[in-house]
Amino acid sequence: MIRPARVLLLPVVLLIPVLLTGCGTQKAGAGAGVDSSASASVAVPSRAELDARVSALGIAPELVYVTKAPGFTLAQQSVGVYGDDGFSGVYWAKETNAQIQLSVERGTMTARSCPKQPVGGMAGERTVCERDGDAWYRAGGGRHEYALVEKGQVLKVSGDATKVTRAVLRSALHAAHRPSDAELAAVLPPA
């Protein structure tokens, strides 16, 4: 009985290298993150279809933003709803294991309300606020962030105060923008 099993196994073992030669034609990381220069041969869905996908996640399409920070890549699995219908995504740095959270929600922030709103959702922690240009720089609970208020929306970029510098957060804040169709398609989970 052992001999017939060997005879059947030999063709399968010999076939594996042939099958593997067709694998691996796509570069690692292709289609990941928000690289809008990804292959032009990939069809990008229409804005209406993309907005429908965003809405299906419970996110208001006008609250979706993306950013860039040197050494950080969007962790696509982190993309989701923030608060009622806001947006959140986490960017990760492989070399340092640091994370930056980008979040956008409806609301406002003033000199009076800023200290009452916890940094990074860390309730119970003291929040210190200072103006930095057109944004608020906030710190508390071992985290820090920049918050920018525009048109009834609050855009925040936050991170661990020991792993992400204030300069990196400021840069990510100023790089934040509404995504192009290609960027939005790359940010969303597969349809």
Tab-separated table of N, CA and C in Angstrom, residues 44-167:
chain	number	residue	atom	x	y	z
A	44	VAL	N	-9.975	52.828	-11.242
A	44	VAL	CA	-10.432	53.453	-9.998
A	44	VAL	C	-11.945	53.635	-10.114
A	45	PRO	N	-12.683	53.183	-9.097
A	45	PRO	CA	-14.134	53.358	-9.132
A	45	PRO	C	-14.517	54.840	-9.179
A	46	SER	N	-15.743	55.129	-9.574
A	46	SER	CA	-16.217	56.511	-9.617
A	46	SER	C	-16.328	57.070	-8.203
A	47	ARG	N	-16.347	58.393	-8.090
A	47	ARG	CA	-16.486	59.031	-6.777
A	47	ARG	C	-17.811	58.622	-6.132
A	48	ALA	N	-18.865	58.490	-6.923
A	48	ALA	CA	-20.162	58.079	-6.359
A	48	ALA	C	-20.066	56.686	-5.732
A	49	GLU	N	-19.379	55.754	-6.409
A	49	GLU	CA	-19.211	54.407	-5.863
A	49	GLU	C	-18.342	54.426	-4.611
A	50	LEU	N	-17.274	55.222	-4.635
A	50	LEU	CA	-16.401	55.333	-3.470
A	50	LEU	C	-17.153	55.931	-2.282
A	51	ASP	N	-17.926	56.985	-2.538
A	51	ASP	CA	-18.705	57.598	-1.458
A	51	ASP	C	-19.731	56.624	-0.895
A	52	ALA	N	-20.319	55.790	-1.750
A	52	ALA	CA	-21.277	54.773	-1.279
A	52	ALA	C	-20.566	53.767	-0.364
A	53	ARG	N	-19.336	53.385	-0.724
A	53	ARG	CA	-18.573	52.462	0.123
A	53	ARG	C	-18.237	53.098	1.465
A	54	VAL	N	-17.883	54.387	1.445
A	54	VAL	CA	-17.583	55.111	2.682
A	54	VAL	C	-18.833	55.163	3.562
A	55	SER	N	-19.956	55.515	2.954
A	55	SER	CA	-21.220	55.606	3.699
A	55	SER	C	-21.620	54.262	4.288
A	56	ALA	N	-21.353	53.179	3.563
A	56	ALA	CA	-21.684	51.830	4.060
A	56	ALA	C	-20.895	51.503	5.331
A	57	LEU	N	-19.753	52.159	5.521
A	57	LEU	CA	-18.956	51.966	6.741
A	57	LEU	C	-19.471	52.825	7.890
A	58	GLY	N	-20.454	53.686	7.611
A	58	GLY	CA	-20.987	54.575	8.641
A	58	GLY	C	-20.248	55.891	8.734
A	59	ILE	N	-19.434	56.197	7.716
A	59	ILE	CA	-18.611	57.404	7.700
A	59	ILE	C	-19.206	58.403	6.714
A	60	ALA	N	-19.282	59.667	7.116
A	60	ALA	CA	-19.705	60.721	6.195
A	60	ALA	C	-18.565	60.970	5.208
A	61	PRO	N	-18.823	60.864	3.904
A	61	PRO	CA	-17.741	61.017	2.917
A	61	PRO	C	-16.942	62.313	3.046
A	62	GLU	N	-17.589	63.410	3.450
A	62	GLU	CA	-16.880	64.687	3.563
A	62	GLU	C	-15.910	64.733	4.740
A	63	LEU	N	-15.941	63.707	5.602
A	63	LEU	CA	-15.041	63.664	6.754
A	63	LEU	C	-13.825	62.766	6.526
A	64	VAL	N	-13.668	62.226	5.332
A	64	VAL	CA	-12.513	61.369	5.034
A	64	VAL	C	-11.343	62.238	4.578
A	65	TYR	N	-10.237	62.068	5.254
A	65	TYR	CA	-8.989	62.763	4.922
A	65	TYR	C	-7.862	61.746	4.907
A	66	VAL	N	-6.780	62.104	4.249
A	66	VAL	CA	-5.547	61.314	4.284
A	66	VAL	C	-4.406	62.269	4.575
A	67	THR	N	-3.264	61.720	4.948
A	67	THR	CA	-2.100	62.562	5.203
A	67	THR	C	-0.841	61.811	4.792
A	68	LYS	N	0.266	62.481	4.929
A	68	LYS	CA	1.570	61.863	4.680
A	68	LYS	C	2.501	62.309	5.800
A	69	ALA	N	3.311	61.383	6.256
A	69	ALA	CA	4.353	61.681	7.237
A	69	ALA	C	5.533	60.778	6.901
A	70	PRO	N	6.731	61.329	6.826
A	70	PRO	CA	7.900	60.531	6.456
A	70	PRO	C	8.056	59.289	7.338
A	71	GLY	N	8.154	58.132	6.684
A	71	GLY	CA	8.361	56.869	7.388
A	71	GLY	C	7.086	56.191	7.866
A	72	PHE	N	5.934	56.833	7.691
A	72	PHE	CA	4.663	56.282	8.151
A	72	PHE	C	3.813	55.812	6.972
A	73	THR	N	3.121	54.694	7.161
A	73	THR	CA	2.241	54.112	6.157
A	73	THR	C	0.888	53.835	6.794
A	74	LEU	N	-0.170	54.089	6.052
A	74	LEU	CA	-1.507	53.825	6.568
A	74	LEU	C	-1.710	52.328	6.806
A	75	ALA	N	-2.192	51.975	7.978
A	75	ALA	CA	-2.587	50.593	8.275
A	75	ALA	C	-4.047	50.477	7.843
A	76	GLN	N	-4.279	49.913	6.663
A	76	GLN	CA	-5.615	49.902	6.071
A	76	GLN	C	-6.656	49.282	6.993
A	77	GLN	N	-6.268	48.283	7.773
A	77	GLN	CA	-7.219	47.633	8.675
A	77	GLN	C	-7.674	48.558	9.791
A	78	SER	N	-6.990	49.688	9.987
A	78	SER	CA	-7.361	50.631	11.044
A	78	SER	C	-8.431	51.629	10.611
A	79	VAL	N	-8.712	51.704	9.328
A	79	VAL	CA	-9.663	52.681	8.799
A	79	VAL	C	-11.063	52.345	9.287
A	80	GLY	N	-11.733	53.367	9.836
A	80	GLY	CA	-13.094	53.123	10.303
A	80	GLY	C	-13.778	54.384	10.772
A	81	VAL	N	-14.957	54.175	11.325
A	81	VAL	CA	-15.776	55.275	11.809
A	81	VAL	C	-15.220	55.796	13.129
A	82	TYR	N	-15.353	57.116	13.327
A	82	TYR	CA	-14.881	57.766	14.544
A	82	TYR	C	-16.030	58.603	15.083
A	83	GLY	N	-16.480	58.295	16.293
A	83	GLY	CA	-17.631	59.007	16.843
A	83	GLY	C	-18.891	58.615	16.104
A	84	ASP	N	-19.731	59.625	15.821
A	84	ASP	CA	-21.006	59.340	15.156
A	84	ASP	C	-20.828	58.948	13.694
A	85	ASP	N	-20.175	59.807	12.919
A	85	ASP	CA	-19.996	59.514	11.492
A	85	ASP	C	-18.661	60.034	10.975
A	86	GLY	N	-17.706	60.185	11.904
A	86	GLY	CA	-16.387	60.676	11.542
A	86	GLY	C	-15.497	59.590	10.975
A	87	PHE	N	-14.262	59.956	10.722
A	87	PHE	CA	-13.289	59.063	10.079
A	87	PHE	C	-12.047	58.957	10.945
A	88	SER	N	-11.435	57.788	10.945
A	88	SER	CA	-10.176	57.588	11.649
A	88	SER	C	-9.321	56.571	10.899
A	89	GLY	N	-8.028	56.810	10.916
A	89	GLY	CA	-7.064	55.869	10.357
A	89	GLY	C	-5.753	56.020	11.100
A	90	VAL	N	-5.003	54.946	11.199
A	90	VAL	CA	-3.730	54.973	11.913
A	90	VAL	C	-2.597	54.729	10.921
A	91	TYR	N	-1.590	55.578	11.016
A	91	TYR	CA	-0.379	55.455	10.205
A	91	TYR	C	0.706	54.885	11.105
A	92	TRP	N	1.472	53.947	10.570
A	92	TRP	CA	2.442	53.185	11.354
A	92	TRP	C	3.827	53.324	10.749
A	93	ALA	N	4.830	53.481	11.615
A	93	ALA	CA	6.228	53.542	11.184
A	93	ALA	C	6.897	52.214	11.517
A	94	LYS	N	7.316	51.497	10.508
A	94	LYS	CA	7.916	50.173	10.691
A	94	LYS	C	9.200	50.242	11.521
A	95	GLU	N	10.045	51.237	11.259
A	95	GLU	CA	11.344	51.316	11.945
A	95	GLU	C	11.221	51.561	13.444
A	96	THR	N	10.255	52.390	13.847
A	96	THR	CA	10.147	52.779	15.250
A	96	THR	C	8.927	52.184	15.949
A	97	ASN	N	8.037	51.590	15.181
A	97	ASN	CA	6.779	51.043	15.686
A	97	ASN	C	5.876	52.152	16.252
A	98	ALA	N	6.129	53.396	15.855
A	98	ALA	CA	5.309	54.529	16.289
A	98	ALA	C	4.035	54.587	15.450
A	99	GLN	N	3.010	55.210	16.010
A	99	GLN	CA	1.731	55.345	15.314
A	99	GLN	C	1.244	56.786	15.393
A	100	ILE	N	0.614	57.219	14.310
A	100	ILE	CA	-0.065	58.514	14.267
A	100	ILE	C	-1.524	58.214	13.934
A	101	GLN	N	-2.431	58.727	14.737
A	101	GLN	CA	-3.846	58.569	14.428
A	101	GLN	C	-4.343	59.856	13.794
A	102	LEU	N	-4.991	59.717	12.645
A	102	LEU	CA	-5.667	60.816	11.971
A	102	LEU	C	-7.151	60.615	12.215
A	103	SER	N	-7.818	61.628	12.760
A	103	SER	CA	-9.258	61.515	12.970
A	103	SER	C	-9.926	62.822	12.579
A	104	VAL	N	-11.140	62.699	12.063
A	104	VAL	CA	-11.922	63.864	11.663
A	104	VAL	C	-13.348	63.625	12.122
A	105	GLU	N	-13.905	64.633	12.792
A	105	GLU	CA	-15.292	64.529	13.239
A	105	GLU	C	-15.928	65.907	13.187
A	106	ARG	N	-17.240	65.916	13.269
A	106	ARG	CA	-17.949	67.185	13.314
A	106	ARG	C	-17.740	67.800	14.693
A	107	GLY	N	-17.617	69.117	14.743
A	107	GLY	CA	-17.473	69.755	16.036
A	107	GLY	C	-16.683	71.038	15.964
A	108	THR	N	-16.282	71.493	17.124
A	108	THR	CA	-15.510	72.717	17.236
A	108	THR	C	-14.580	72.606	18.437
A	109	MET	N	-13.694	73.544	18.528
A	109	MET	CA	-12.787	73.603	19.671
A	109	MET	C	-12.426	75.065	19.883
A	110	THR	N	-12.586	75.529	21.100
A	110	THR	CA	-12.273	76.906	21.459
A	110	THR	C	-11.296	76.895	22.626
A	111	ALA	N	-10.825	78.083	22.997
A	111	ALA	CA	-9.925	78.186	24.151
A	111	ALA	C	-10.611	77.655	25.403
A	112	ARG	N	-11.901	77.811	25.482
A	112	ARG	CA	-12.649	77.351	26.651
A	112	ARG	C	-12.887	75.833	26.616
A	113	SER	N	-13.204	75.288	25.439
A	113	SER	CA	-13.539	73.853	25.361
A	113	SER	C	-12.327	72.952	25.176
A	114	CYS	N	-11.221	73.481	24.680
A	114	CYS	CA	-10.036	72.657	24.403
A	114	CYS	C	-9.567	71.849	25.610
A	115	PRO	N	-9.387	72.461	26.788
A	115	PRO	CA	-8.892	71.673	27.927
A	115	PRO	C	-9.889	70.637	28.447
A	116	LYS	N	-11.156	70.791	28.070
A	116	LYS	CA	-12.190	69.864	28.532
A	116	LYS	C	-12.285	68.620	27.650
A	117	GLN	N	-11.656	68.659	26.487
A	117	GLN	CA	-11.695	67.530	25.553
A	117	GLN	C	-10.403	66.722	25.699
A	118	PRO	N	-10.508	65.448	26.083
A	118	PRO	CA	-9.288	64.659	26.315
A	118	PRO	C	-8.496	64.405	25.029
A	119	VAL	N	-7.197	64.340	25.179
A	119	VAL	CA	-6.301	64.054	24.055
A	119	VAL	C	-6.363	62.561	23.743
A	120	GLY	N	-6.611	62.238	22.499
A	120	GLY	CA	-6.621	60.832	22.072
A	120	GLY	C	-7.665	59.988	22.794
A	121	GLY	N	-8.739	60.615	23.257
A	121	GLY	CA	-9.800	59.848	23.913
A	121	GLY	C	-9.431	59.352	25.304
A	122	MET	N	-8.363	59.888	25.892
A	122	MET	CA	-7.903	59.455	27.220
A	122	MET	C	-8.671	60.217	28.295
A	123	ALA	N	-9.889	59.805	28.561
A	123	ALA	CA	-10.738	60.474	29.544
A	123	ALA	C	-10.096	60.439	30.930
A	124	GLY	N	-10.336	61.511	31.696
A	124	GLY	CA	-9.811	61.570	33.054
A	124	GLY	C	-8.418	62.172	33.147
A	125	GLU	N	-7.789	62.432	32.021
A	125	GLU	CA	-6.441	63.009	32.021
A	125	GLU	C	-6.527	64.520	31.820
A	126	ARG	N	-5.613	65.241	32.395
A	126	ARG	CA	-5.546	66.699	32.230
A	126	ARG	C	-5.031	67.026	30.824
A	127	THR	N	-5.697	67.963	30.167
A	127	THR	CA	-5.310	68.379	28.821
A	127	THR	C	-4.783	69.803	28.856
A	128	VAL	N	-3.606	70.009	28.284
A	128	VAL	CA	-2.997	71.326	28.171
A	128	VAL	C	-3.086	71.752	26.710
A	129	CYS	N	-3.557	72.972	26.472
A	129	CYS	CA	-3.747	73.461	25.101
A	129	CYS	C	-2.950	74.735	24.858
A	130	GLU	N	-2.404	74.852	23.664
A	130	GLU	CA	-1.761	76.101	23.252
A	130	GLU	C	-1.986	76.294	21.762
A	131	ARG	N	-2.163	77.549	21.364
A	131	ARG	CA	-2.324	77.847	19.940
A	131	ARG	C	-0.965	77.725	19.253
A	132	ASP	N	-0.996	77.167	18.055
A	132	ASP	CA	0.197	77.071	17.221
A	132	ASP	C	-0.271	77.400	15.805
A	133	GLY	N	-0.172	78.653	15.444
A	133	GLY	CA	-0.694	79.086	14.157
A	133	GLY	C	-2.210	78.983	14.147
A	134	ASP	N	-2.748	78.302	13.146
A	134	ASP	CA	-4.202	78.163	13.034
A	134	ASP	C	-4.731	76.913	13.730
A	135	ALA	N	-3.869	76.191	14.422
A	135	ALA	CA	-4.264	74.929	15.069
A	135	ALA	C	-4.029	74.999	16.576
A	136	TRP	N	-4.565	74.006	17.247
A	136	TRP	CA	-4.305	73.808	18.674
A	136	TRP	C	-3.287	72.688	18.828
A	137	TYR	N	-2.260	72.936	19.663
A	137	TYR	CA	-1.375	71.854	20.073
A	137	TYR	C	-1.852	71.452	21.457
A	138	ARG	N	-2.100	70.166	21.649
A	138	ARG	CA	-2.678	69.664	22.898
A	138	ARG	C	-1.849	68.502	23.422
A	139	ALA	N	-1.753	68.411	24.735
A	139	ALA	CA	-1.002	67.313	25.346
A	139	ALA	C	-1.713	66.863	26.612
A	140	GLY	N	-1.621	65.544	26.876
A	140	GLY	CA	-2.203	64.988	28.091
A	140	GLY	C	-2.191	63.477	28.057
A	141	GLY	N	-2.060	62.863	29.209
A	141	GLY	CA	-2.121	61.408	29.299
A	141	GLY	C	-1.044	60.686	28.513
A	142	GLY	N	0.131	61.303	28.350
A	142	GLY	CA	1.226	60.659	27.612
A	142	GLY	C	1.075	60.752	26.103
A	143	ARG	N	0.053	61.460	25.645
A	143	ARG	CA	-0.172	61.630	24.205
A	143	ARG	C	-0.137	63.125	23.884
A	144	HIS	N	0.057	63.421	22.619
A	144	HIS	CA	-0.064	64.802	22.170
A	144	HIS	C	-0.655	64.812	20.772
A	145	GLU	N	-1.204	65.976	20.396
A	145	GLU	CA	-1.876	66.053	19.099
A	145	GLU	C	-1.989	67.490	18.635
A	146	TYR	N	-2.242	67.613	17.356
A	146	TYR	CA	-2.644	68.878	16.766
A	146	TYR	C	-4.103	68.741	16.376
A	147	ALA	N	-4.858	69.798	16.600
A	147	ALA	CA	-6.272	69.827	16.221
A	147	ALA	C	-6.514	71.089	15.403
A	148	LEU	N	-7.115	70.913	14.245
A	148	LEU	CA	-7.427	72.023	13.347
A	148	LEU	C	-8.936	72.064	13.162
A	149	VAL	N	-9.531	73.222	13.410
A	149	VAL	CA	-10.977	73.393	13.283
A	149	VAL	C	-11.262	74.185	12.017
A	150	GLU	N	-12.058	73.591	11.134
A	150	GLU	CA	-12.458	74.260	9.890
A	150	GLU	C	-13.848	73.797	9.492
A	151	LYS	N	-14.705	74.752	9.146
A	151	LYS	CA	-16.022	74.452	8.575
A	151	LYS	C	-16.814	73.445	9.402
A	152	GLY	N	-16.800	73.581	10.712
A	152	GLY	CA	-17.569	72.689	11.572
A	152	GLY	C	-16.987	71.298	11.730
A	153	GLN	N	-15.719	71.143	11.367
A	153	GLN	CA	-15.032	69.855	11.492
A	153	GLN	C	-13.758	70.041	12.316
A	154	VAL	N	-13.408	69.004	13.080
A	154	VAL	CA	-12.154	69.020	13.830
A	154	VAL	C	-11.290	67.887	13.291
A	155	LEU	N	-10.160	68.255	12.711
A	155	LEU	CA	-9.193	67.290	12.193
A	155	LEU	C	-8.077	67.192	13.215
A	156	LYS	N	-7.769	65.971	13.658
A	156	LYS	CA	-6.720	65.763	14.671
A	156	LYS	C	-5.690	64.759	14.167
A	157	VAL	N	-4.443	65.015	14.500
A	157	VAL	CA	-3.370	64.035	14.315
A	157	VAL	C	-2.712	63.882	15.678
A	158	SER	N	-2.666	62.656	16.172
A	158	SER	CA	-2.160	62.435	17.527
A	158	SER	C	-1.199	61.258	17.561
A	159	GLY	N	-0.412	61.215	18.626
A	159	GLY	CA	0.523	60.116	18.797
A	159	GLY	C	1.066	60.085	20.213
A	160	ASP	N	1.765	59.011	20.513
A	160	ASP	CA	2.431	58.837	21.802
A	160	ASP	C	3.529	59.898	21.907
A	161	ALA	N	3.519	60.648	22.983
A	161	ALA	CA	4.479	61.742	23.153
A	161	ALA	C	5.923	61.265	23.221
A	162	THR	N	6.154	59.992	23.540
A	162	THR	CA	7.522	59.481	23.621
A	162	THR	C	8.011	58.881	22.299
A	163	LYS	N	7.095	58.683	21.341
A	163	LYS	CA	7.480	58.034	20.080
A	163	LYS	C	7.321	58.914	18.844
A	164	VAL	N	6.452	59.917	18.921
A	164	VAL	CA	6.185	60.777	17.767
A	164	VAL	C	6.480	62.212	18.174
A	165	THR	N	7.339	62.886	17.424
A	165	THR	CA	7.695	64.259	17.772
A	165	THR	C	6.585	65.232	17.390
A	166	ARG	N	6.633	66.369	18.041
A	166	ARG	CA	5.672	67.428	17.728
A	166	ARG	C	5.827	67.867	16.273
A	167	ALA	N	7.049	67.943	15.783
A	167	ALA	CA	7.299	68.347	14.395
A	167	ALA	C	6.654	67.374	13.416
